[in-house]
Coordinates of C-alpha atoms in Angstrom, one line a residue:
X1 CA 162.5 65.8 119.1
X2 CA 165.4 68.0 118.4
X3 CA 166.1 70.6 115.4
X4 CA 168.8 72.9 113.9
X5 CA 168.1 76.2 112.5
X6 CA 169.8 75.2 109.1
X7 CA 168.1 72.5 108.5
X8 CA 164.3 74.0 109.5
X9 CA 165.1 77.5 108.0
X10 CA 161.8 78.0 105.3
X11 CA 163.4 78.5 101.9
X12 CA 162.2 79.5 98.7
X13 CA 161.3 76.4 97.3
X14 CA 159.8 75.2 100.3
X15 CA 156.2 76.2 100.3
X16 CA 154.9 78.2 103.1
X17 CA 151.4 77.1 104.2
X18 CA 149.0 79.9 103.9
X19 CA 145.3 80.0 105.1
X20 CA 142.9 82.4 105.5
X21 CA 142.3 81.4 109.0
X22 CA 144.6 79.5 111.3
X23 CA 143.0 78.1 114.5
X24 CA 145.7 76.8 117.1
X25 CA 143.4 74.1 119.3
X26 CA 141.1 71.2 117.9
X27 CA 138.7 71.4 121.0
X28 CA 135.0 72.9 121.1
X29 CA 136.3 76.1 120.5
X30 CA 138.4 75.7 117.6
X31 CA 136.3 73.2 115.7
X32 CA 133.4 75.7 116.1
X33 CA 135.5 78.4 114.9
X34 CA 136.4 76.3 111.9
X35 CA 132.7 75.4 111.2
X36 CA 132.0 79.2 111.1
X37 CA 134.7 80.4 109.2
X38 CA 134.9 77.7 106.7
X39 CA 132.2 79.6 104.4
X40 CA 134.6 82.6 104.4
X41 CA 137.7 80.7 103.0
X42 CA 140.4 78.1 103.7
X43 CA 140.9 77.0 107.7
X44 CA 143.5 75.3 108.9
X45 CA 143.3 73.7 112.5
X46 CA 146.5 72.5 114.5
X47 CA 146.1 70.2 117.1
X48 CA 149.3 69.0 119.1
X49 CA 147.7 65.3 119.5
X50 CA 145.2 63.6 117.7
X51 CA 142.1 65.6 116.7
X52 CA 140.2 64.6 119.4
X53 CA 142.9 65.4 122.1
X54 CA 141.6 68.4 124.0
X55 CA 140.2 69.5 127.5
X56 CA 136.6 69.7 125.8
X57 CA 136.8 66.0 125.3
X58 CA 137.4 65.6 128.7
X59 CA 134.5 67.5 130.1
X60 CA 131.9 65.0 131.9
X61 CA 129.1 67.2 133.4
X62 CA 127.6 68.9 130.7
X63 CA 126.5 72.3 129.1
X64 CA 124.5 74.9 130.8
X65 CA 121.9 76.6 128.9
X66 CA 118.2 77.5 129.9
X67 CA 115.7 75.2 127.6
X68 CA 113.1 74.8 130.4
X69 CA 111.6 78.0 130.3
X70 CA 108.9 76.8 132.9
X71 CA 111.0 76.1 136.1
X72 CA 114.2 78.3 134.7
X73 CA 115.3 81.7 132.9
X74 CA 117.9 83.6 131.0
X75 CA 117.6 86.1 134.2
X76 CA 118.0 83.1 136.5
X77 CA 120.9 81.5 134.8
X78 CA 122.8 85.1 134.6
X79 CA 122.4 85.8 138.3
X80 CA 123.4 82.5 139.2
X81 CA 126.7 82.9 136.8
X82 CA 127.2 86.4 138.5
X83 CA 127.1 84.9 142.0
X84 CA 129.6 82.5 141.6
X85 CA 131.8 85.0 140.0
X86 CA 132.3 86.6 143.3
X87 CA 131.7 90.0 141.5
X88 CA 134.2 90.2 139.0
X89 CA 132.0 89.1 136.0
X90 CA 131.1 91.7 133.8
X91 CA 127.0 91.8 133.4
X92 CA 126.8 92.6 129.9
X93 CA 129.4 89.8 128.8
X94 CA 127.3 87.3 130.5
X95 CA 123.7 88.5 129.5
X96 CA 125.0 88.1 125.9
X97 CA 126.6 84.7 126.6
X98 CA 124.0 82.8 128.8
X99 CA 121.1 84.6 126.3
X100 CA 122.8 82.5 123.3
X101 CA 122.5 79.5 125.2
X102 CA 119.2 78.0 123.9
X103 CA 120.3 78.7 120.1
X104 CA 123.6 76.8 120.7
X105 CA 121.7 73.6 122.1
X106 CA 119.4 73.8 119.2
X107 CA 122.6 73.8 117.1
X108 CA 124.2 71.0 118.5
X109 CA 120.9 68.9 118.7
X110 CA 120.5 69.5 115.0
X111 CA 123.9 67.9 114.6
X112 CA 123.3 65.3 116.2
X113 CA 124.3 65.2 120.0
X114 CA 122.6 62.6 121.4
X115 CA 121.6 64.8 124.8
X116 CA 120.3 62.5 127.1
X117 CA 115.9 62.7 127.3
X118 CA 113.3 61.8 129.8
X119 CA 110.0 61.6 129.2
X120 CA 110.5 62.9 125.8
X121 CA 112.2 66.1 127.0
X122 CA 115.9 67.0 127.8
X123 CA 117.1 65.3 130.9
X124 CA 118.6 68.2 133.2
X125 CA 121.0 67.9 135.9
X126 CA 122.1 70.3 138.8
X127 CA 125.4 71.2 139.5
X128 CA 127.1 73.6 142.3
X129 CA 126.2 77.3 142.0
X130 CA 122.9 76.7 140.0
X131 CA 119.6 77.3 141.6
X132 CA 117.7 74.6 139.0
X133 CA 118.3 71.8 136.6
X134 CA 119.5 73.5 133.7
X135 CA 122.7 71.2 132.4
X136 CA 122.1 69.2 129.7
X137 CA 124.6 66.0 129.1
X138 CA 125.5 62.8 127.5
X139 CA 125.8 60.6 130.4
X140 CA 129.2 61.7 131.9
X141 CA 130.8 62.1 128.8
X142 CA 129.1 65.3 127.0
X143 CA 132.7 67.0 126.2
X144 CA 133.5 63.7 123.9
X145 CA 130.2 63.8 122.3
X146 CA 130.3 67.4 121.2
X147 CA 133.8 67.2 120.0
X148 CA 133.0 64.0 118.2
X149 CA 129.8 65.5 116.7
X150 CA 131.8 68.8 115.5
X151 CA 134.4 67.2 114.1
X152 CA 132.2 65.1 111.9
X153 CA 130.8 68.2 110.7
X154 CA 134.3 69.7 110.3
X155 CA 135.2 66.5 108.2
X156 CA 132.5 67.1 105.8
X157 CA 134.0 70.8 105.0
X158 CA 136.2 70.8 101.8
X159 CA 137.4 74.4 103.2
X160 CA 139.2 72.8 106.8
X161 CA 141.9 71.0 107.3
X162 CA 143.0 69.7 110.3
X163 CA 146.9 68.8 111.1
X164 CA 147.4 66.5 113.9
X165 CA 150.6 66.3 115.8
X166 CA 151.1 69.5 114.9
X167 CA 152.2 72.2 117.6
X168 CA 152.2 76.1 117.6
X169 CA 155.7 77.3 118.9
X170 CA 155.1 81.1 119.0
X171 CA 152.9 84.1 117.0
X172 CA 154.5 85.9 114.1
X173 CA 153.8 89.4 114.1
X174 CA 155.1 92.6 112.6
X175 CA 154.7 96.1 114.1
X176 CA 150.8 96.2 113.4
X177 CA 149.3 92.7 113.5
X178 CA 149.3 88.9 114.1
X179 CA 150.4 87.2 110.8
X180 CA 150.5 83.6 111.9
X181 CA 152.3 81.1 113.7
X182 CA 156.0 79.2 114.0
X183 CA 154.7 75.6 114.1
X184 CA 156.5 72.6 114.4
X185 CA 154.8 69.8 112.2
X186 CA 154.5 66.1 112.8
X187 CA 157.7 65.6 110.8
X188 CA 159.9 67.8 113.2
X189 CA 160.1 70.6 110.7
X190 CA 159.6 74.2 111.4
X191 CA 157.2 76.2 109.2
X192 CA 155.9 79.4 109.4
X193 CA 151.8 79.3 108.7
X194 CA 150.3 82.5 107.8
X195 CA 146.7 83.7 108.0
X196 CA 144.8 86.6 107.1
X197 CA 143.4 86.3 111.0
X198 CA 144.6 83.6 114.0
X199 CA 142.4 82.1 116.6
X200 CA 144.2 80.8 119.8
X201 CA 141.9 78.0 120.9
X202 CA 144.4 76.1 122.9
X203 CA 142.8 75.9 126.4
X204 CA 144.0 76.7 130.2
X205 CA 147.2 75.9 131.9
X206 CA 146.2 73.1 134.4
X207 CA 149.4 71.4 134.1
X208 CA 151.0 74.1 135.9
X209 CA 149.9 72.2 139.2
X210 CA 151.2 68.8 140.7
X211 CA 147.5 67.7 141.0
X212 CA 145.6 68.7 137.8
X213 CA 142.3 67.3 136.0
X214 CA 143.3 68.5 132.7
X215 CA 144.9 66.9 129.9
X216 CA 149.0 66.6 130.1
X217 CA 149.1 69.0 127.0
X218 CA 147.1 71.8 129.1
X219 CA 150.5 73.8 129.1
X220 CA 149.2 77.2 128.6
X221 CA 150.7 77.5 125.2
X222 CA 148.2 80.1 123.5
X223 CA 148.5 82.3 127.1
X224 CA 151.9 82.1 127.1
X225 CA 152.3 82.9 123.0
X226 CA 150.0 85.8 123.2
X227 CA 151.9 87.5 126.4
X228 CA 155.2 86.9 124.1
X229 CA 153.5 88.4 121.3
X230 CA 152.2 91.5 123.4
X231 CA 148.7 90.5 124.1
X232 CA 147.1 91.7 127.2
X233 CA 146.0 89.1 129.6
X234 CA 143.8 89.2 132.6
X235 CA 143.0 87.8 135.8
X236 CA 145.4 84.7 135.6
X237 CA 145.4 84.3 139.5
X238 CA 141.7 82.8 139.3
X239 CA 142.7 79.1 139.1
X240 CA 139.5 77.1 139.8
X241 CA 140.2 73.9 141.7
X242 CA 137.6 71.1 141.0
X243 CA 136.7 69.6 144.5
X244 CA 136.3 66.1 143.5
X245 CA 139.1 63.9 141.8
X246 CA 139.8 60.5 142.9
X247 CA 142.6 60.3 145.3
X248 CA 145.2 57.5 144.1
X249 CA 148.6 58.5 144.7
X250 CA 150.8 57.7 141.8
X251 CA 148.4 57.8 139.3
X252 CA 147.0 60.8 137.2
X253 CA 143.8 62.6 138.8
X254 CA 140.4 61.3 137.4
X255 CA 137.7 63.7 137.5
X256 CA 134.4 62.8 139.8
X257 CA 131.6 64.9 137.7
X258 CA 130.0 67.8 139.5
X259 CA 126.9 66.1 138.5
X260 CA 127.1 63.2 141.2
X261 CA 126.8 65.9 144.1
X262 CA 124.0 67.1 142.2
X263 CA 122.2 63.9 142.1
X264 CA 122.9 63.6 145.8
X265 CA 126.5 62.3 146.6
X266 CA 127.6 63.9 149.7
X267 CA 131.5 64.9 150.9
X268 CA 132.4 63.5 154.2
X269 CA 135.2 63.3 156.5
X270 CA 137.1 60.0 156.5
X271 CA 134.9 59.2 159.9
X272 CA 132.0 59.5 157.9
X273 CA 130.9 62.9 159.2
X274 CA 129.3 65.6 156.6
X275 CA 130.7 69.0 157.0
X276 CA 130.4 71.6 154.5
X277 CA 127.2 72.7 155.9
X278 CA 129.1 74.8 158.4
X279 CA 131.1 76.6 155.5
X280 CA 127.9 77.3 153.2
X281 CA 124.3 76.4 153.5
X282 CA 124.2 75.1 150.2
X283 CA 126.4 72.7 150.9
X284 CA 127.5 70.3 148.3
X285 CA 125.8 72.7 145.9
X286 CA 127.5 75.7 146.6
X287 CA 130.0 76.8 144.2
X288 CA 133.1 74.9 143.4
X289 CA 135.6 77.6 144.9
X290 CA 133.5 77.6 148.3
X291 CA 133.7 73.5 148.1
X292 CA 137.2 73.3 147.2
X293 CA 138.4 75.8 149.8
X294 CA 136.2 74.2 152.7
X295 CA 138.0 70.8 151.6
X296 CA 141.4 72.3 151.5
X297 CA 140.6 73.7 155.2
X298 CA 139.6 70.8 156.7
X299 CA 142.4 68.3 155.4
X300 CA 144.8 71.3 156.4
X301 CA 143.6 71.5 160.0
X302 CA 143.3 67.8 160.4
X303 CA 146.5 66.6 158.8
X304 CA 144.8 64.5 156.2
X305 CA 145.5 63.9 152.6
X306 CA 141.8 63.1 151.3
X307 CA 138.1 63.2 152.0
X308 CA 135.5 60.9 150.9
X309 CA 132.6 61.2 148.5
X310 CA 129.3 59.2 149.1
X311 CA 126.7 58.3 146.6
X312 CA 126.3 54.7 147.7
X313 CA 122.7 55.5 149.3
X314 CA 121.3 56.6 146.1
X315 CA 120.0 54.0 143.5
X316 CA 122.3 52.0 141.9
X317 CA 120.9 51.5 138.7
X318 CA 120.9 55.0 138.3
X319 CA 124.4 55.8 139.1
X320 CA 125.5 53.2 136.6
X321 CA 123.2 54.5 133.7
X322 CA 124.0 58.1 134.5
X323 CA 127.5 57.9 135.2
X324 CA 128.7 54.8 133.3
X325 CA 132.4 56.1 132.4
X326 CA 132.8 57.3 136.1
X327 CA 131.3 53.9 137.5
X328 CA 133.9 52.0 135.5
X329 CA 137.1 53.8 136.2
X330 CA 136.3 53.8 140.0
X331 CA 135.7 49.8 139.6
X332 CA 139.0 49.8 137.9
X333 CA 140.3 51.4 140.4
X334 CA 138.9 49.3 143.2
X335 CA 136.1 51.3 144.4
X336 CA 132.1 50.6 143.9
X337 CA 130.5 53.6 143.8
X338 CA 127.3 51.9 144.8
X339 CA 128.6 50.3 147.9
X340 CA 131.4 52.8 149.5
X341 CA 132.4 56.2 149.8
X342 CA 135.6 57.0 147.3
X343 CA 138.7 58.9 148.7
X344 CA 138.5 62.4 146.7
X345 CA 141.0 65.4 146.4
X346 CA 140.7 69.0 144.8
X347 CA 142.7 69.6 141.6
X348 CA 143.4 72.2 139.4
X349 CA 140.6 72.3 136.7
X350 CA 140.3 75.5 134.8
X351 CA 142.3 78.7 134.1
X352 CA 139.4 81.8 134.8
X353 CA 141.1 84.4 133.3
X354 CA 143.0 84.2 130.0
X355 CA 143.9 86.8 127.2
X356 CA 141.5 89.7 127.0
X357 CA 139.0 89.7 124.6
X358 CA 136.0 91.9 123.4
X359 CA 132.6 90.5 122.6
X360 CA 133.9 89.5 118.7
X361 CA 136.5 87.5 120.3
X362 CA 139.2 90.3 119.3
X363 CA 142.3 90.6 121.5
X364 CA 144.5 93.7 122.0
X365 CA 146.7 92.4 119.1
X366 CA 145.0 93.1 115.6
X367 CA 144.8 90.1 113.6
X368 CA 144.7 88.0 116.8
X369 CA 141.3 86.4 118.2
X370 CA 140.9 84.0 121.2
X371 CA 138.1 81.7 122.4
X372 CA 137.3 79.1 124.8
X373 CA 139.6 78.5 128.1
X374 CA 142.4 80.5 126.6
X375 CA 140.3 83.8 126.5
X376 CA 139.3 85.9 129.0
X377 CA 135.5 87.1 128.3
X378 CA 134.4 88.3 131.5
X379 CA 131.7 85.8 131.8
X380 CA 133.5 83.7 134.7
X381 CA 134.5 86.3 136.9
X382 CA 136.6 85.1 139.9
X383 CA 135.2 81.4 139.7
X384 CA 133.7 79.9 136.5
X385 CA 129.9 78.1 137.4
X386 CA 129.7 74.6 136.8
X387 CA 129.2 73.6 133.3
X388 CA 129.3 77.4 131.8
X389 CA 132.5 76.6 130.1
X390 CA 131.4 74.4 127.1
X391 CA 128.7 77.1 126.7
X392 CA 131.4 79.7 126.8
X393 CA 133.5 77.9 124.0
X394 CA 130.7 77.8 121.4
X395 CA 129.3 81.3 121.7
X396 CA 132.5 82.7 121.5
X397 CA 133.4 80.7 118.7
X398 CA 130.4 81.7 116.9
X399 CA 131.0 85.3 117.5
X400 CA 134.6 85.2 116.0
X401 CA 133.1 83.9 112.8
X402 CA 130.1 86.2 112.7
X403 CA 132.4 89.1 113.5
X404 CA 134.9 88.4 110.5
X405 CA 132.0 87.7 108.2
X406 CA 130.5 91.1 108.9
X407 CA 134.0 93.0 108.0
X408 CA 134.3 94.5 104.6
X409 CA 137.6 93.4 103.9
X410 CA 140.4 91.4 105.7
X411 CA 144.0 91.8 105.4
X412 CA 145.8 89.5 103.1
X413 CA 148.0 86.6 104.5
X414 CA 151.6 87.4 104.5
X415 CA 153.3 86.1 101.0
X416 CA 156.8 86.3 102.0
X417 CA 158.4 84.0 104.1
X418 CA 159.2 85.7 107.5
X419 CA 162.7 85.4 109.0
X420 CA 162.8 82.7 111.5
X421 CA 163.7 84.2 115.0
X422 CA 166.4 82.7 117.0
X423 CA 166.2 79.4 118.5
X424 CA 166.7 79.1 122.0
X425 CA 169.5 76.5 123.4
X426 CA 167.9 73.3 124.1
X427 CA 167.1 72.5 127.8
X428 CA 168.2 68.9 128.2
X429 CA 164.9 66.8 128.7
X430 CA 166.2 65.5 131.7
X431 CA 166.3 69.0 133.4
X432 CA 163.2 69.9 131.7
X433 CA 161.5 67.0 133.4
X434 CA 162.9 67.8 137.1
X435 CA 162.2 71.3 136.7
X436 CA 158.7 70.6 135.5
X437 CA 158.0 68.6 138.6
X438 CA 159.5 71.1 140.6
X439 CA 157.5 74.0 139.1
X440 CA 154.1 71.9 139.4
X441 CA 155.0 70.9 143.3
X442 CA 155.9 74.8 143.9
X443 CA 152.8 75.8 142.4
X444 CA 150.7 73.3 144.3
X445 CA 152.2 73.7 147.6
X446 CA 152.8 77.9 147.5
X447 CA 150.0 79.2 145.3
X448 CA 147.3 76.6 145.4
X449 CA 143.8 76.7 147.1
X450 CA 144.8 78.4 150.2
X451 CA 147.5 81.2 149.7
X452 CA 149.6 83.6 152.1
X453 CA 151.5 86.7 150.9
X454 CA 155.0 85.0 152.2
X455 CA 154.5 82.2 150.2
X456 CA 153.4 83.8 147.0
X457 CA 156.8 85.8 147.4
X458 CA 158.9 82.4 147.9
X459 CA 157.4 81.1 144.6
X460 CA 157.6 84.6 142.9
X461 CA 161.5 84.2 143.6
X462 CA 161.9 80.9 142.4
X463 CA 159.8 81.1 139.5
X464 CA 162.0 84.3 138.7
X465 CA 165.0 82.4 138.9
X466 CA 164.2 79.7 136.7
X467 CA 163.4 82.1 133.9
X468 CA 166.8 83.8 134.1
X469 CA 168.9 80.6 134.6
X470 CA 167.7 79.0 131.8
X471 CA 166.9 82.2 129.4
X472 CA 163.4 81.2 129.2
X473 CA 162.3 84.7 129.3
X474 CA 164.7 85.4 126.2
X475 CA 163.5 86.1 122.5
X476 CA 163.6 82.8 120.8
X477 CA 161.6 79.9 120.0
X478 CA 162.0 76.6 121.9
X479 CA 161.6 73.9 119.7
X480 CA 162.6 70.8 121.6
X481 CA 158.8 69.8 122.9
X482 CA 160.0 69.1 126.7
X483 CA 161.5 72.4 126.8
X484 CA 158.9 74.2 125.3
X485 CA 156.1 72.7 127.5
X486 CA 158.3 73.7 130.7
X487 CA 158.8 77.2 129.2
X488 CA 155.2 77.7 128.4
X489 CA 154.5 76.5 132.1
X490 CA 156.9 78.7 133.8
X491 CA 155.7 81.6 132.2
X492 CA 152.1 80.9 132.9
X493 CA 153.2 80.0 136.5
X494 CA 155.0 83.3 136.6
X495 CA 152.1 85.2 135.6
X496 CA 149.7 83.8 138.0
X497 CA 151.8 84.2 141.0
X498 CA 152.8 88.1 139.8
X499 CA 148.7 88.5 139.9
X500 CA 148.0 86.6 143.3
X501 CA 150.8 88.7 144.9
X502 CA 149.1 91.9 143.7
X503 CA 145.6 91.0 144.6
X504 CA 145.5 92.0 148.2
X505 CA 141.8 90.5 149.0
X506 CA 140.3 86.9 148.9
X507 CA 137.7 86.7 146.0
X508 CA 136.7 83.8 144.3
X509 CA 138.9 81.3 143.4
X510 CA 142.0 83.5 145.1
X511 CA 141.9 83.0 148.7
X512 CA 144.8 84.9 150.2
X513 CA 144.8 84.0 154.2
X514 CA 146.5 87.5 155.0
X515 CA 143.7 89.3 153.1
X516 CA 140.7 87.6 153.8
X517 CA 138.0 89.7 152.6
X518 CA 137.1 91.2 149.0
X519 CA 138.0 94.8 148.1
X520 CA 135.8 97.2 146.6
X521 CA 135.2 98.1 143.9
X522 CA 136.0 95.1 141.9
X523 CA 139.1 95.1 139.4
X524 CA 140.6 93.2 136.8
X525 CA 144.1 92.9 136.7
X526 CA 145.8 93.1 133.2
X527 CA 149.1 91.9 132.3
X528 CA 151.3 92.8 129.2
X529 CA 154.7 92.2 128.2
X530 CA 157.1 94.7 129.4
X531 CA 154.5 95.9 132.5
X532 CA 156.1 96.1 135.6
X533 CA 153.1 95.4 137.7
X534 CA 149.8 94.3 136.7
X535 CA 147.5 97.3 135.7
X536 CA 144.2 97.7 137.9
X537 CA 141.1 98.3 135.7
X538 CA 137.1 98.8 137.5
X539 CA 134.8 96.4 135.8
X540 CA 133.9 97.1 132.7
X541 CA 137.3 98.8 131.4
X542 CA 139.2 95.8 130.4
X543 CA 137.8 95.1 127.1
X544 CA 140.2 94.5 124.2
X545 CA 140.0 98.4 123.0
X546 CA 142.5 101.0 121.9
X547 CA 142.8 101.9 126.0
X548 CA 144.2 98.5 126.8
X549 CA 146.0 98.1 123.5
X550 CA 147.7 101.7 123.4
X551 CA 151.2 100.5 124.1
X552 CA 151.5 97.2 122.5
X553 CA 155.2 96.4 122.9
X554 CA 157.3 94.7 120.2
X555 CA 156.8 90.9 120.4
X556 CA 159.2 88.9 122.6
X557 CA 159.7 86.2 119.9
X558 CA 158.3 85.0 116.3
X559 CA 158.4 88.6 115.0
X560 CA 158.9 89.4 111.1
X561 CA 161.9 91.7 111.8

């Protein structure tokens, strides 16, 4: 899809889409935000693909929330979240989000999410890092069940309009606030969507890596757009690697849910030996960072390409009933979970850092909000607790709507068509594809599960060279789809690697063999456009307030100037 400036420049005769609220992303966070904002005005929801194409839709395991107050408690869920986060969670944020969990479940169930039940109660599973069973699920397709239910509610709202196959290219801002976004619509036209408030709910950046459980569109679009617009980002070096994806060279990674290990699956060496106990007494139920790192170390030491996940000793009917999608997919790939161990490898799964937000979802750029995986909320710290992501999506999206509803007034949407920024010369599609594969390989081998300073430095040099060679750090928007995806991935990779180089310690998902111990006190690393190095902030000082936003630089692209 190629576009020229002359053909696509908005004119006075071409209606500029103007809404009260613009939401970029149609996953759980975006849809829940839309439902909360619909009573306040007209809402536009942009989806790069179909409305069902989101990382939320791929979530297998479930949603963590306290519903059994006899065997569980809010305090216990908070404690497990803090322990998994490696000392980098913000306790007050954790407490607020976890405390909202029961109400979220009640809301979802009221809307019709068919959570599995057993003997009249919610059927709860246990996953890595959780001290008890507290994860609600819909077989092994919980995310899809939740997003389909939210979509059904959205389609009932006359105030909400979903724009499928519509891609946000860059944010529009003036000297004071975010005004909207430059968008490539389904017909290949560039349009300015303006709104009184913009919500980035565009997911993470898993596709920066060669092996990833994320959808193909998880390019870090929102992260890169927010950075170019001058918003602060935090802790992007913490990329969570899910321990178990099916090893099948040449095929896309397929996630094997954490819940399998919660139901008794064991990780084994190819010869059948269990090994996790020597790394952590919780073995298969240790947090993801511990398990993925142990797997990577064993594979590196032994020179092997995969390990094995074994659940065949468990009841076969229970496996088929609880994990129908996983069982069917493994059979399609030639494996029977009921009869044999299956080969597995870790894969990039979740971006624990993100766009800095305060408890109401506000970023450091006025008028811009963020929710879900795109946002840094302080919940996950250095490593996300399993199944806390859907909880965070829904709680933070609700918080944005509550905040905006409580404002006495909202700024009016821009009424004048902004001057379109320059369009970057298109990077040929074959070059973008080739560079994209090289980028993913570089990040997997040099900025992966096990890191070293020398490898990080080499990666940084190559990433910087690519940015400079292709003018991908320049002002302007990239309108060719492959070019845009590569640019966003590259900028996210550069920010991730810069953060990893600056964090001279090992903590959570970030393991630096040259600095194997954590530093005290824990610090967030804040990155803003134009900053020479990440800024270190003690825990509690990274909220989206005036201290972080004291010097908002001009946007790199998408301005009204």
